[in-house]
Amino acid sequence: MKFLRKRILLILLTSIFASVAANAGMMGFPTIDDYQERAHQYGVELVVPDFPTSIEEIESTTAEILAEINTLGDSIAMLEVNELTFENTFQAMDVGTALIYNRVLPINIVMNTSQDAEMRKFASDTMRKFRAANIEFNYREDVYHSLKAFADSNPELSDIDQRLVDEVMAEYRRLGYELAIEERARVEAMQKELSSLRYDFRENIREAKYELHFTKEALDGVPESFLNSIVDEEGMYVVRPNVTNHISQTLKFAKNADTREKIYLARTSRAKEVNIPILQEMVTKRNQIGTALGYKTWADYRTENRMAGSGQRAQDFLEDLVIKLEPKFQQEMADLLAAKKEETGLEAIEIQPWDIAYYQEQLNQKQFQLDTEKLRQFFPYEKCIDGMFTIFETVFDIEIEEIENPTIWDPNVALYAVSDATTEKPLGLFYVDPFPREGKYNHFAKFTIIPGLELPDGTYQRSTVALICNFAPPEEGKPSLLTFSQVKTLFHEFGHAMHSILSEVKYSRFSGTSVPRDFVETPSQILEYWLGEKDVLDLFAAHWQEQSEKLPAEWVESIKQADIANAGYRYRRQLTYGLIDMAMHHCEDVSDIVDDLVGLSNEIAARTTIAFPEGTAFIAAFGHLSNYDAGYYGYAWADVIAADMAAQFQATEDGFMDRETGFKLRKTIFETGNSKDVNLSLRDFLGRDPEMDAFIRALGIESIEASDT
Ligand SMILES: [Zn+2]
């Protein structure tokens, strides 16, 4: 049986080399037209988005789209009762909305990737207009009346059509359609204000650009390669606290505690002045909306249609994990303190927030001989991409091929086409925008650009998505080298892309990642588990200068151990963020808390991880509060389920390369999206309801009492 696994790996290795060789020998990539032709044979349509290239173009497109939104509403609203059909009401709305998104979402990409600050600003203002238009559409009484009249006529519908009707009507109820007309108008007005506040909040974070200038001495310990990328003309080193990579490189490696403190303080003070008042308004507004709709708290409203179902259940889940992790967390903090005492030779000393990443790195290097910088040498960007593709081509029975990119917004952006390996049916497109640029979205995320759905003529419009990333760019004579955690992020974001692209759902409303928010991370988090296996890593990880040099087995074991070693702190920090989010949004009387949100968040951090320093305001730049409100718990929630799902692969002979389990994952989870209750899809995959044990075991914690998720 071991033999079978070796054989699969051998086939994989051969195909990696074959594909590298094929690419190297090729003059150009296939074009979208080549793929489109094949797509049409299968009754599917691939869509290359139409990215506007000037402010004028955004302006004229916007006018057209806003008119289209009105036309869509009118077409449903003007139907007489005897004319109502499923097709001209619910389906028309789903299709119409998706086609509008086809034109809106490219502007969202411009906002997040354009090299031109004015374009970004204009695109951002435009997105705000669309958001408002969307809310206005949702509050169109006349549209609602047509839909409700059809829903009330008790039509005989297929399961999926009925689900669409039920979900849309539930959303209307959640919008306040069961309220008196004046009250509903008040809710609508508040929603619009909230939407505007959310945009301001995010915009302020994106634009919060400070620069800290250091001498080389002050940054002693920071990798040379990174320093070379931040040196200015005067020979000073410019650290930008809004760039994640700048933060991780300096806080992990700078030996000078004052330097780390300065950087940490700048990081946790971003947008402080502008965003705290906005946050206060958001929290208040959300509470008012939730209460007006008949919920005790905003979190109750937000979680009602998620797996958690209520604010209390989400909060209990977080507190439960805080307790389960306590002994491990305390042990880790004691180890960090001991390391600090040893390094400084001082006894009366405490661990500060800016010490944590640094001493974790020190301990990792010492205990696991794990040198992040050395490890990076084994993960050149191109090899990671190719290797990841090859792995999931096998696991999901798909093919991924780079195609000529007709819409380049940066020369490094690549476009890929995904097809089913057995039937060759094209399944979708995705862009990868790998490296940071001034003004570009500064984290890692998947953006949907074209949603997947079945059009009325039976053609299936496949998804197009973009992975916007910020890996360290190549340096002279050196490729882009990823840290191990960035490789994980790459696999994670790829999971989101697959969730969209593999979707086979009839309606865009249920397509791919349109699952409950506390489940949406699961299909991504599960893919991170592939990186825990040497067999899998050997498929692509090799020293960039010496291809035959694979990751030493002890390193892989060390990565695993190091991952577990810091897991207590890491998850407690996740829980801190989740609990801060819940404290703001699962609160019946916000007047108690709103005047001192910073104090509130400090209290939680002090109890569950480590207090934020005096004068900082972490929450001001906690972007999740703009759109992941009462939802941050979902990361840990999804992680618990992902661990359970990963254990299904681990239990097979072929482990993570098990095609049967992979195909089951594709069918039951990735293809299904939200076309059925996620709890049922999970049961299809797991054969039972999810459990917490696998997650706790994966963290290296031995015994727990039985607990569900
Ligand atoms: Zn994610």
Tab-separated table of C-alpha atoms in Angstrom, residues 308-561:
chain	number	residue	atom	x	y	z
A	308	ALA	CA	-23.275	29.404	14.700
A	309	GLY	CA	-26.877	30.631	14.613
A	310	SER	CA	-26.566	33.111	17.519
A	311	GLY	CA	-24.119	35.578	19.056
A	312	GLN	CA	-24.098	33.605	22.275
A	313	ARG	CA	-23.078	30.364	20.578
A	314	ALA	CA	-20.220	32.121	18.794
A	315	GLN	CA	-19.088	33.790	22.006
A	316	ASP	CA	-19.299	30.524	23.969
A	317	PHE	CA	-17.256	28.819	21.293
A	318	LEU	CA	-14.500	31.455	21.677
A	319	GLU	CA	-14.505	31.370	25.469
A	320	ASP	CA	-14.481	27.569	25.423
A	321	LEU	CA	-11.352	27.583	23.293
A	322	VAL	CA	-9.722	30.267	25.478
A	323	ILE	CA	-10.002	27.838	28.397
A	324	LYS	CA	-8.853	24.800	26.441
A	325	LEU	CA	-5.753	26.658	25.321
A	326	GLU	CA	-4.881	28.207	28.697
A	327	PRO	CA	-2.201	25.748	29.919
A	328	LYS	CA	-0.484	25.695	26.563
A	329	PHE	CA	-0.626	29.481	26.237
A	330	GLN	CA	0.859	30.007	29.719
A	331	GLN	CA	3.652	27.565	28.991
A	332	GLU	CA	4.539	29.375	25.791
A	333	MET	CA	4.576	32.788	27.474
A	334	ALA	CA	6.831	31.403	30.209
A	335	ASP	CA	9.224	30.105	27.544
A	336	LEU	CA	9.299	33.498	25.826
A	337	LEU	CA	9.987	35.246	29.123
A	338	ALA	CA	12.781	32.830	29.944
A	339	ALA	CA	14.322	33.508	26.541
A	340	LYS	CA	14.129	37.248	27.132
A	341	LYS	CA	15.695	36.956	30.574
A	342	GLU	CA	18.487	34.890	29.168
A	343	GLU	CA	19.169	37.285	26.315
A	344	THR	CA	19.025	40.479	28.356
A	345	GLY	CA	20.491	39.088	31.568
A	346	LEU	CA	17.774	40.951	33.454
A	347	GLU	CA	15.484	39.326	36.002
A	348	ALA	CA	12.840	42.010	36.588
A	349	ILE	CA	11.549	42.094	33.078
A	350	GLU	CA	8.318	41.373	31.236
A	351	ILE	CA	7.360	40.222	27.794
A	352	GLN	CA	6.102	43.139	25.720
A	353	PRO	CA	3.854	42.804	22.671
A	354	TRP	CA	6.762	43.712	20.365
A	355	ASP	CA	8.859	40.911	21.877
A	356	ILE	CA	6.609	38.052	20.963
A	357	ALA	CA	7.417	37.500	17.296
A	358	TYR	CA	11.104	38.113	18.034
A	359	TYR	CA	11.471	35.577	20.844
A	360	GLN	CA	9.227	33.085	19.079
A	361	GLU	CA	11.665	33.289	16.190
A	362	GLN	CA	14.634	32.950	18.565
A	363	LEU	CA	13.122	29.910	20.218
A	364	ASN	CA	12.169	28.411	16.887
A	365	GLN	CA	15.718	28.790	15.672
A	366	LYS	CA	17.129	27.340	18.858
A	367	GLN	CA	14.666	24.530	19.551
A	368	PHE	CA	13.927	23.545	16.008
A	369	GLN	CA	17.022	24.871	14.244
A	370	LEU	CA	14.449	26.467	12.039
A	371	ASP	CA	15.828	29.482	10.296
A	372	THR	CA	13.002	31.254	8.489
A	373	GLU	CA	15.480	32.887	6.150
A	374	LYS	CA	17.170	29.578	5.240
A	375	LEU	CA	13.783	27.959	4.826
A	376	ARG	CA	12.761	30.628	2.317
A	377	GLN	CA	15.522	29.480	-0.015
A	378	PHE	CA	13.433	26.347	-0.656
A	379	PHE	CA	10.295	28.181	-1.708
A	380	PRO	CA	10.836	30.205	-4.863
A	381	TYR	CA	7.517	31.688	-5.899
A	382	GLU	CA	7.288	30.088	-9.360
A	383	LYS	CA	8.042	26.622	-7.991
A	384	CYS	CA	5.436	27.019	-5.265
A	385	ILE	CA	2.817	28.007	-7.808
A	386	ASP	CA	3.682	25.140	-10.167
A	387	GLY	CA	3.887	22.622	-7.333
A	388	MET	CA	0.615	23.715	-5.800
A	389	PHE	CA	-1.114	23.427	-9.164
A	390	THR	CA	0.257	19.931	-9.742
A	391	ILE	CA	-0.839	18.762	-6.308
A	392	PHE	CA	-4.402	19.959	-6.644
A	393	GLU	CA	-4.617	18.888	-10.254
A	394	THR	CA	-4.278	15.371	-8.864
A	395	VAL	CA	-6.399	15.794	-5.756
A	396	PHE	CA	-9.305	17.532	-7.509
A	397	ASP	CA	-8.884	15.887	-10.922
A	398	ILE	CA	-8.390	19.214	-12.691
A	399	GLU	CA	-5.909	20.842	-15.053
A	400	ILE	CA	-4.479	24.321	-14.618
A	401	GLU	CA	-2.714	26.099	-17.434
A	402	GLU	CA	-1.301	29.595	-17.757
A	403	ILE	CA	-2.849	31.441	-20.665
A	404	GLU	CA	-1.960	34.671	-22.400
A	405	ASN	CA	-3.206	37.543	-20.283
A	406	PRO	CA	-5.155	39.985	-22.422
A	407	THR	CA	-5.781	42.393	-19.553
A	408	ILE	CA	-2.502	43.258	-17.890
A	409	TRP	CA	-2.633	45.760	-15.037
A	410	ASP	CA	0.931	44.904	-14.047
A	411	PRO	CA	3.541	42.883	-15.950
A	412	ASN	CA	3.789	40.351	-13.109
A	413	VAL	CA	0.101	39.438	-13.214
A	414	ALA	CA	-0.577	36.007	-14.696
A	415	LEU	CA	-3.856	34.490	-15.875
A	416	TYR	CA	-4.679	30.784	-15.505
A	417	ALA	CA	-7.429	28.579	-16.902
A	418	VAL	CA	-8.817	25.620	-14.952
A	419	SER	CA	-10.417	22.592	-16.638
A	420	ASP	CA	-11.791	19.258	-15.550
A	421	ALA	CA	-9.028	16.704	-16.154
A	422	THR	CA	-11.359	13.899	-17.177
A	423	THR	CA	-13.797	15.730	-19.442
A	424	GLU	CA	-11.573	18.725	-20.347
A	425	LYS	CA	-14.505	21.041	-19.676
A	426	PRO	CA	-13.194	24.559	-18.852
A	427	LEU	CA	-14.166	25.511	-15.299
A	428	GLY	CA	-12.970	29.065	-14.861
A	429	LEU	CA	-10.189	31.625	-14.852
A	430	PHE	CA	-8.019	33.197	-12.199
A	431	TYR	CA	-5.448	35.953	-12.042
A	432	VAL	CA	-2.512	36.014	-9.663
A	433	ASP	CA	-1.063	39.434	-8.837
A	434	PRO	CA	1.945	38.380	-6.751
A	435	PHE	CA	4.004	41.366	-5.580
A	436	PRO	CA	3.385	44.554	-3.562
A	437	ARG	CA	3.035	47.955	-5.189
A	438	GLU	CA	2.413	51.416	-3.851
A	439	GLY	CA	-1.279	51.801	-3.086
A	440	LYS	CA	-2.134	48.167	-3.835
A	441	TYR	CA	-4.301	46.145	-1.447
A	442	ASN	CA	-1.695	45.152	1.123
A	443	HIS	CA	-2.790	41.716	2.341
A	444	PHE	CA	-3.567	38.464	0.574
A	445	ALA	CA	-7.082	37.819	-0.679
A	446	LYS	CA	-9.253	36.290	-3.330
A	447	PHE	CA	-11.486	38.705	-5.195
A	448	THR	CA	-14.432	37.453	-7.229
A	449	ILE	CA	-14.687	39.321	-10.530
A	450	ILE	CA	-17.159	37.196	-12.496
A	451	PRO	CA	-19.624	35.075	-10.496
A	452	GLY	CA	-20.528	31.582	-11.684
A	453	LEU	CA	-24.115	30.737	-12.613
A	454	GLU	CA	-26.382	29.144	-15.204
A	455	LEU	CA	-27.736	31.723	-17.648
A	456	PRO	CA	-31.370	31.462	-18.865
A	457	ASP	CA	-30.272	29.991	-22.217
A	458	GLY	CA	-28.645	27.094	-20.338
A	459	THR	CA	-25.060	28.326	-20.835
A	460	TYR	CA	-23.002	28.176	-17.661
A	461	GLN	CA	-21.020	31.348	-16.963
A	462	ARG	CA	-17.865	30.179	-15.189
A	463	SER	CA	-16.208	32.197	-12.421
A	464	THR	CA	-13.249	34.477	-12.899
A	465	VAL	CA	-11.386	35.464	-9.728
A	466	ALA	CA	-8.146	37.197	-8.743
A	467	LEU	CA	-5.650	36.324	-6.052
A	468	ILE	CA	-4.140	39.598	-4.888
A	469	CYS	CA	-0.930	38.797	-3.022
A	470	ASN	CA	2.065	40.584	-1.540
A	471	PHE	CA	5.033	38.241	-1.718
A	472	ALA	CA	8.555	39.612	-1.510
A	473	PRO	CA	9.476	40.580	-5.088
A	474	PRO	CA	12.471	39.007	-6.850
A	475	GLU	CA	15.817	40.668	-6.231
A	476	GLU	CA	18.737	40.923	-8.520
A	477	GLY	CA	19.892	37.434	-9.377
A	478	LYS	CA	17.361	35.895	-6.986
A	479	PRO	CA	13.780	34.800	-7.482
A	480	SER	CA	10.961	35.800	-5.155
A	481	LEU	CA	11.388	33.552	-2.128
A	482	LEU	CA	8.366	32.813	0.059
A	483	THR	CA	8.434	32.314	3.786
A	484	PHE	CA	6.789	29.103	4.887
A	485	SER	CA	3.820	31.027	6.228
A	486	GLN	CA	3.443	32.760	2.866
A	487	VAL	CA	3.378	29.373	1.155
A	488	LYS	CA	0.537	28.505	3.517
A	489	THR	CA	-1.224	31.738	2.604
A	490	LEU	CA	-0.806	30.907	-1.067
A	491	PHE	CA	-2.450	27.499	-0.564
A	492	HIS	CA	-5.140	29.151	1.522
A	493	GLU	CA	-6.064	31.788	-1.047
A	494	PHE	CA	-5.922	29.168	-3.775
A	495	GLY	CA	-8.571	27.303	-1.762
A	496	HIS	CA	-10.867	30.319	-2.065
A	497	ALA	CA	-10.195	30.460	-5.802
A	498	MET	CA	-11.057	26.759	-6.162
A	499	HIS	CA	-14.207	27.213	-4.107
A	500	SER	CA	-15.413	29.772	-6.669
A	501	ILE	CA	-14.131	28.062	-9.786
A	502	LEU	CA	-15.208	24.476	-9.078
A	503	SER	CA	-18.731	25.611	-8.215
A	504	GLU	CA	-21.470	23.882	-10.233
A	505	VAL	CA	-24.378	25.739	-8.693
A	506	LYS	CA	-27.320	26.961	-10.746
A	507	TYR	CA	-27.721	30.375	-9.095
A	508	SER	CA	-25.049	32.977	-8.450
A	509	ARG	CA	-26.530	33.550	-5.033
A	510	PHE	CA	-25.325	30.097	-3.943
A	511	SER	CA	-22.142	29.997	-6.003
A	512	GLY	CA	-18.817	28.889	-4.502
A	513	THR	CA	-17.739	31.127	-1.655
A	514	SER	CA	-21.302	32.450	-1.088
A	515	VAL	CA	-21.553	30.066	1.882
A	516	PRO	CA	-22.231	31.150	5.483
A	517	ARG	CA	-19.431	33.388	6.696
A	518	ASP	CA	-18.355	31.008	9.440
A	519	PHE	CA	-17.829	28.267	6.869
A	520	VAL	CA	-16.209	30.263	4.065
A	521	GLU	CA	-12.658	29.823	5.441
A	522	THR	CA	-12.921	26.050	5.875
A	523	PRO	CA	-12.326	24.989	2.263
A	524	SER	CA	-9.234	27.247	2.279
A	525	GLN	CA	-7.902	26.285	5.659
A	526	ILE	CA	-8.080	22.609	4.834
A	527	LEU	CA	-5.619	23.083	1.941
A	528	GLU	CA	-2.984	24.404	4.379
A	529	TYR	CA	-2.743	20.894	5.840
A	530	TRP	CA	-1.101	19.634	2.651
A	531	LEU	CA	2.041	21.514	3.706
A	532	GLY	CA	2.478	19.392	6.809
A	533	GLU	CA	3.706	16.350	4.853
A	534	LYS	CA	7.248	15.829	3.607
A	535	ASP	CA	6.012	13.727	0.686
A	536	VAL	CA	3.888	16.608	-0.471
A	537	LEU	CA	6.549	19.277	0.129
A	538	ASP	CA	9.105	17.244	-1.831
A	539	LEU	CA	6.917	17.660	-4.881
A	540	PHE	CA	8.003	21.293	-5.197
A	541	ALA	CA	10.166	22.556	-2.328
A	542	ALA	CA	13.821	22.581	-3.361
A	543	HIS	CA	16.727	24.965	-2.913
A	544	TRP	CA	16.390	27.604	-5.620
A	545	GLN	CA	20.074	27.303	-6.536
A	546	GLU	CA	20.344	23.548	-6.181
A	547	GLN	CA	17.244	21.730	-7.430
A	548	SER	CA	18.337	18.346	-6.080
A	549	GLU	CA	18.467	19.721	-2.539
A	550	LYS	CA	15.138	18.922	-0.900
A	551	LEU	CA	13.910	20.062	2.487
A	552	PRO	CA	15.673	17.971	5.128
A	553	ALA	CA	13.271	15.635	6.935
A	554	GLU	CA	14.216	17.134	10.303
A	555	TRP	CA	13.223	20.577	9.061
A	556	VAL	CA	9.782	19.359	8.057
A	557	GLU	CA	9.366	17.793	11.471
A	558	SER	CA	10.641	21.031	12.994
A	559	ILE	CA	8.142	23.106	11.015
A	560	LYS	CA	5.394	20.909	12.432
A	561	GLN	CA	6.742	21.175	15.961
